[in-house]
Amino acid sequence: VKYNLLDAELAYDVITKANLIDLAIQRSLLTGMTLERVNASISSFDFLYLQKARERGLVCPISLNNDRGDRIKGGYVMESLPGIYDNIIVLDFKSLYPSIVRTFNIDPSAYLERKQKGAIESPNHVFYDSKEGVLPEIIQKLWEARDKARKEKNELARYAIKILMNSFFGVTANPSCRFYNIKIANSITHFGQDLIKKTAKQIEEKGYQVIYMDTDSVFVNTKVDSITKAHEIGEKIQKEVNDFYDKYVKKEYNRKSYLELEYEKCYLRFLMHKLRHSE
């Protein structure tokens, strides 16, 4: 009896310590879901999307598509360069997938079956209307709400919004969703792969070595002997890469870039181990 009572108390303490009830309330306020359903990402997506679609006079599909078809392509992961390094800096994209949706207007209502004049083309050759879609508008509003929560130091609200925004990508890849379209989901990951590779290329052209990169972050060997110099390089790369994307997106897509690379941290000493079975 004591053992089982302790189990119950510990579970309650974890929930209380991690503020999980307050987090569930914040998510409920955002999505319209009852507390026990805040993890229902498809229903949450519907709640937000259908309202905005109705305002625009759009009719959304109601049938469920259970055809699993092709699988979604994941993010790019570079084979690491093993070694022991000094002053490795890490830069990552702030909310990469939501910012891709905003930047390139990736949205079920903007999806085109074939190329049209002025259309936005993704790296996997899927096309989108340039007229602002529903999902980018929703993300814009959530982004503003998250910035407001950050200024007000409301970490629970900020985290709840982050969870919600990041769930949108997976929804379009789920056959149970009314907006299921594997081409849309793969547009997001293909843009992500293309952008992280372009970022590495920009960094290496400046004379630095990229020793590893994954979906949204790059690890850079600064080749300097002090953390002060490493910080300066990190901030310099952050500014120059973001400036590059501002110009690139404007030139290639005639769109405003919402991509934001952030200098996150510096490791004074860093071990990148070799992959199993690699040389």
Coordinates of C-alpha atoms in Angstrom, one line a residue:
V1 CA 0.0 0.0 0.0
K2 CA 2.8 2.4 0.9
Y3 CA 4.6 1.6 -2.3
N4 CA 1.5 2.3 -4.5
L5 CA 0.7 5.5 -2.6
L6 CA 4.3 6.7 -3.2
D7 CA 3.9 6.0 -6.9
A8 CA 0.8 8.1 -7.0
E9 CA 2.4 10.9 -5.0
L10 CA 5.5 10.9 -7.3
A11 CA 3.4 11.1 -10.4
Y12 CA 1.5 14.0 -9.0
D13 CA 4.7 15.7 -7.9
V14 CA 6.2 15.4 -11.5
I15 CA 3.0 16.9 -13.0
T16 CA 3.1 19.8 -10.5
K17 CA 6.8 20.4 -10.7
A18 CA 6.7 20.5 -14.5
N19 CA 3.6 22.7 -14.6
L20 CA 1.9 20.2 -16.9
I21 CA -1.6 21.2 -15.9
D22 CA -1.0 24.9 -16.6
L23 CA 0.7 23.9 -19.9
A24 CA -2.4 21.9 -20.8
I25 CA -4.6 24.9 -20.0
Q26 CA -2.5 27.2 -22.2
R27 CA -2.7 24.7 -25.1
S28 CA -6.4 24.4 -24.6
L29 CA -6.9 28.1 -24.8
L30 CA -4.9 28.1 -28.1
T31 CA -6.6 25.2 -29.8
G32 CA -10.1 25.0 -28.4
M33 CA -9.4 21.4 -27.3
T34 CA -10.6 20.1 -23.9
L35 CA -7.7 19.4 -21.4
E36 CA -7.5 15.7 -22.1
R37 CA -7.3 16.3 -25.9
V38 CA -4.7 19.0 -26.1
N39 CA -2.3 16.5 -27.7
A40 CA -4.8 15.9 -30.6
S41 CA -2.8 17.7 -33.3
I42 CA -5.2 17.1 -36.2
S43 CA -8.2 18.4 -34.3
S44 CA -6.1 21.4 -33.1
F45 CA -5.1 22.1 -36.7
D46 CA -8.8 21.9 -37.8
F47 CA -9.9 24.2 -35.1
L48 CA -7.5 27.0 -36.2
Y49 CA -7.6 26.3 -40.0
L50 CA -11.3 25.9 -40.5
Q51 CA -12.1 29.3 -38.9
K52 CA -9.6 31.1 -41.1
A53 CA -10.8 29.2 -44.2
R54 CA -14.4 30.2 -43.5
E55 CA -13.4 33.9 -43.2
R56 CA -12.0 33.6 -46.7
G57 CA -15.0 31.8 -48.2
L58 CA -13.0 28.6 -48.7
V59 CA -14.7 25.1 -48.5
C60 CA -12.4 22.5 -46.9
P61 CA -12.6 18.7 -47.7
I62 CA -14.4 16.5 -45.2
S63 CA -13.4 13.0 -46.3
L64 CA -10.5 11.2 -44.6
N65 CA -7.8 10.0 -46.9
N66 CA -6.4 6.7 -45.6
D67 CA -4.1 6.0 -48.5
R68 CA -0.7 5.9 -46.9
G69 CA 1.2 6.0 -50.2
D70 CA 4.7 7.5 -50.2
R71 CA 6.5 8.1 -46.9
I72 CA 7.7 11.5 -45.8
K73 CA 11.3 12.5 -46.4
G74 CA 13.2 13.5 -43.3
G75 CA 15.6 16.3 -42.6
Y76 CA 19.2 16.3 -43.9
V77 CA 21.9 14.9 -41.5
M78 CA 25.5 15.3 -42.5
E79 CA 28.1 12.6 -41.8
S80 CA 30.2 14.1 -39.0
L81 CA 33.9 14.8 -39.2
P82 CA 35.3 13.0 -36.1
G83 CA 37.9 14.7 -33.9
I84 CA 38.6 16.8 -30.8
Y85 CA 38.1 20.5 -31.4
D86 CA 38.4 23.8 -29.6
N87 CA 35.8 26.6 -29.8
I88 CA 33.0 24.9 -31.8
I89 CA 30.1 27.2 -32.3
V90 CA 26.5 26.0 -32.9
L91 CA 24.0 28.0 -35.0
D92 CA 20.4 26.9 -35.6
F93 CA 17.3 28.1 -37.3
K94 CA 14.6 29.5 -35.1
S95 CA 11.4 27.4 -35.7
L96 CA 12.7 26.2 -39.1
Y97 CA 9.6 24.4 -40.4
P98 CA 7.1 27.1 -39.4
S99 CA 9.4 29.8 -40.9
I100 CA 9.6 27.8 -44.2
V101 CA 5.8 27.7 -44.3
R102 CA 5.6 31.4 -43.9
T103 CA 8.5 32.2 -46.3
F104 CA 7.4 30.0 -49.1
N105 CA 3.6 30.1 -48.6
I106 CA 3.3 26.3 -48.1
D107 CA -0.4 25.7 -47.5
P108 CA -3.2 23.3 -48.6
S109 CA -5.3 26.3 -50.0
A110 CA -2.3 27.6 -52.0
Y111 CA -1.3 24.1 -53.3
L112 CA -1.3 23.9 -57.2
E113 CA -1.7 20.7 -59.2
R114 CA 0.6 22.2 -61.9
K115 CA 2.9 25.2 -62.4
Q116 CA 1.2 28.5 -63.0
K117 CA 2.7 32.0 -63.7
G118 CA 4.2 33.5 -60.6
A119 CA 4.0 30.2 -58.7
I120 CA 6.4 29.3 -55.9
E121 CA 8.3 26.0 -56.7
S122 CA 9.7 23.9 -53.9
P123 CA 12.9 21.8 -54.3
N124 CA 10.8 18.7 -54.8
H125 CA 9.0 20.5 -57.7
V126 CA 5.7 21.2 -55.9
F127 CA 3.9 24.5 -56.7
Y128 CA 2.1 27.0 -54.6
D129 CA 0.1 30.1 -55.4
S130 CA 1.9 33.4 -54.4
K131 CA -1.3 34.7 -52.8
E132 CA -0.9 34.4 -49.1
G133 CA -2.3 31.1 -47.8
V134 CA -4.3 30.3 -44.7
L135 CA -1.5 28.4 -42.8
P136 CA 1.1 31.2 -43.1
E137 CA -1.4 33.6 -41.7
I138 CA -2.1 31.3 -38.7
I139 CA 1.6 30.9 -38.1
Q140 CA 2.1 34.7 -38.3
K141 CA -0.5 35.2 -35.6
L142 CA 1.0 32.5 -33.4
W143 CA 4.5 33.9 -33.9
E144 CA 3.3 37.3 -32.7
A145 CA 1.6 35.7 -29.7
R146 CA 4.8 33.8 -28.9
D147 CA 6.9 37.0 -29.1
K148 CA 4.4 38.7 -26.8
A149 CA 4.6 35.8 -24.3
R150 CA 8.4 36.0 -24.4
K151 CA 8.4 39.7 -23.6
E152 CA 5.9 39.1 -20.8
K153 CA 8.1 36.2 -19.6
N154 CA 5.2 33.8 -19.8
E155 CA 7.3 30.7 -20.5
L156 CA 4.3 28.3 -20.5
A157 CA 2.4 30.3 -23.1
R158 CA 5.5 30.6 -25.2
Y159 CA 6.2 26.8 -25.0
A160 CA 2.5 25.9 -25.7
I161 CA 2.7 28.0 -28.9
K162 CA 6.0 26.5 -30.0
I163 CA 4.5 22.9 -29.6
L164 CA 1.5 23.9 -31.6
M165 CA 3.4 25.5 -34.5
N166 CA 5.8 22.6 -34.7
S167 CA 2.9 20.1 -34.9
F168 CA 1.5 21.6 -38.1
F169 CA 4.2 20.0 -40.3
G170 CA 3.3 16.5 -39.2
V171 CA -0.4 17.0 -39.7
T172 CA -0.2 17.3 -43.5
A173 CA 1.7 14.0 -43.5
N174 CA -1.0 12.2 -41.6
P175 CA -3.5 10.3 -43.7
S176 CA -6.2 10.8 -41.0
C177 CA -6.1 14.5 -41.6
R178 CA -8.5 16.1 -44.1
F179 CA -5.6 18.2 -45.5
Y180 CA -3.3 15.2 -45.9
N181 CA -0.9 15.7 -48.8
I182 CA 2.5 14.0 -48.8
K183 CA 3.7 16.5 -51.4
I184 CA 3.0 19.4 -49.1
A185 CA 4.8 17.7 -46.2
N186 CA 7.8 16.8 -48.3
S187 CA 7.9 20.4 -49.7
I188 CA 8.7 21.5 -46.1
T189 CA 11.4 18.9 -45.5
H190 CA 13.0 19.4 -49.0
F191 CA 13.2 23.2 -48.4
G192 CA 14.8 22.4 -45.0
Q193 CA 17.4 20.1 -46.6
D194 CA 18.1 22.7 -49.3
L195 CA 18.4 25.6 -46.8
I196 CA 20.7 23.8 -44.3
K197 CA 23.1 22.8 -47.2
K198 CA 23.1 26.4 -48.5
T199 CA 23.8 27.6 -45.0
A200 CA 26.9 25.2 -44.7
K201 CA 28.1 26.4 -48.1
Q202 CA 27.8 30.0 -47.0
I203 CA 29.8 29.3 -43.8
E204 CA 32.5 27.4 -45.6
E205 CA 33.0 30.1 -48.2
K206 CA 33.9 32.4 -45.3
G207 CA 36.8 30.0 -44.4
Y208 CA 35.3 28.0 -41.6
Q209 CA 34.8 24.3 -41.3
V210 CA 31.4 22.7 -40.8
I211 CA 32.0 19.5 -38.9
Y212 CA 28.3 18.4 -38.6
M213 CA 24.8 19.5 -39.4
D214 CA 21.4 18.1 -39.0
T215 CA 17.8 19.2 -39.7
D216 CA 18.1 22.8 -38.5
S217 CA 21.6 23.3 -37.0
V218 CA 25.3 23.6 -37.9
F219 CA 28.4 22.9 -35.9
V220 CA 31.3 25.1 -37.0
N221 CA 35.0 24.8 -36.3
T222 CA 36.0 28.4 -35.9
K223 CA 39.8 27.6 -35.9
V224 CA 40.4 30.3 -33.3
D225 CA 42.1 30.1 -29.9
S226 CA 39.7 32.1 -27.7
I227 CA 36.0 32.1 -26.8
T228 CA 35.8 35.8 -27.4
K229 CA 36.9 35.4 -31.0
A230 CA 34.5 32.5 -31.4
H231 CA 31.6 34.6 -30.1
E232 CA 32.5 37.3 -32.6
I233 CA 32.5 34.8 -35.4
G234 CA 29.2 33.3 -34.3
E235 CA 27.5 36.7 -34.3
K236 CA 29.1 37.6 -37.7
I237 CA 27.9 34.4 -39.3
Q238 CA 24.4 34.9 -37.9
K239 CA 24.1 38.3 -39.4
E240 CA 25.7 37.5 -42.8
V241 CA 23.7 34.3 -43.4
N242 CA 20.4 36.1 -42.5
D243 CA 21.3 38.9 -44.8
F244 CA 22.0 36.3 -47.5
Y245 CA 18.6 34.8 -47.1
D246 CA 16.8 38.1 -47.1
K247 CA 18.3 38.8 -50.6
Y248 CA 18.1 35.2 -51.9
V249 CA 14.4 34.8 -51.1
K250 CA 13.5 38.2 -52.5
K251 CA 15.5 37.5 -55.7
E252 CA 14.4 33.9 -56.3
Y253 CA 10.9 33.9 -55.0
N254 CA 9.9 37.6 -54.7
R255 CA 9.0 36.9 -51.0
K256 CA 10.0 38.2 -47.6
S257 CA 12.3 35.8 -45.7
Y258 CA 11.2 34.7 -42.2
L259 CA 14.2 32.4 -41.9
E260 CA 16.3 33.3 -38.9
L261 CA 19.6 31.6 -38.1
E262 CA 20.7 32.2 -34.5
Y263 CA 24.1 31.8 -32.9
E264 CA 23.2 29.6 -30.0
K265 CA 26.4 28.6 -28.1
C266 CA 30.1 27.8 -28.1
Y267 CA 31.7 24.6 -26.9
L268 CA 35.2 25.3 -25.5
R269 CA 36.2 21.7 -26.0
F270 CA 34.2 19.4 -28.3
L271 CA 34.5 15.7 -29.1
M272 CA 32.9 14.5 -32.3
H273 CA 33.1 10.7 -32.2
K274 CA 33.3 8.6 -35.3
L275 CA 30.3 6.7 -36.6
R276 CA 30.1 3.0 -36.1
H277 CA 31.7 1.1 -38.9
S278 CA 33.2 4.3 -40.4
E279 CA 36.9 4.9 -40.9

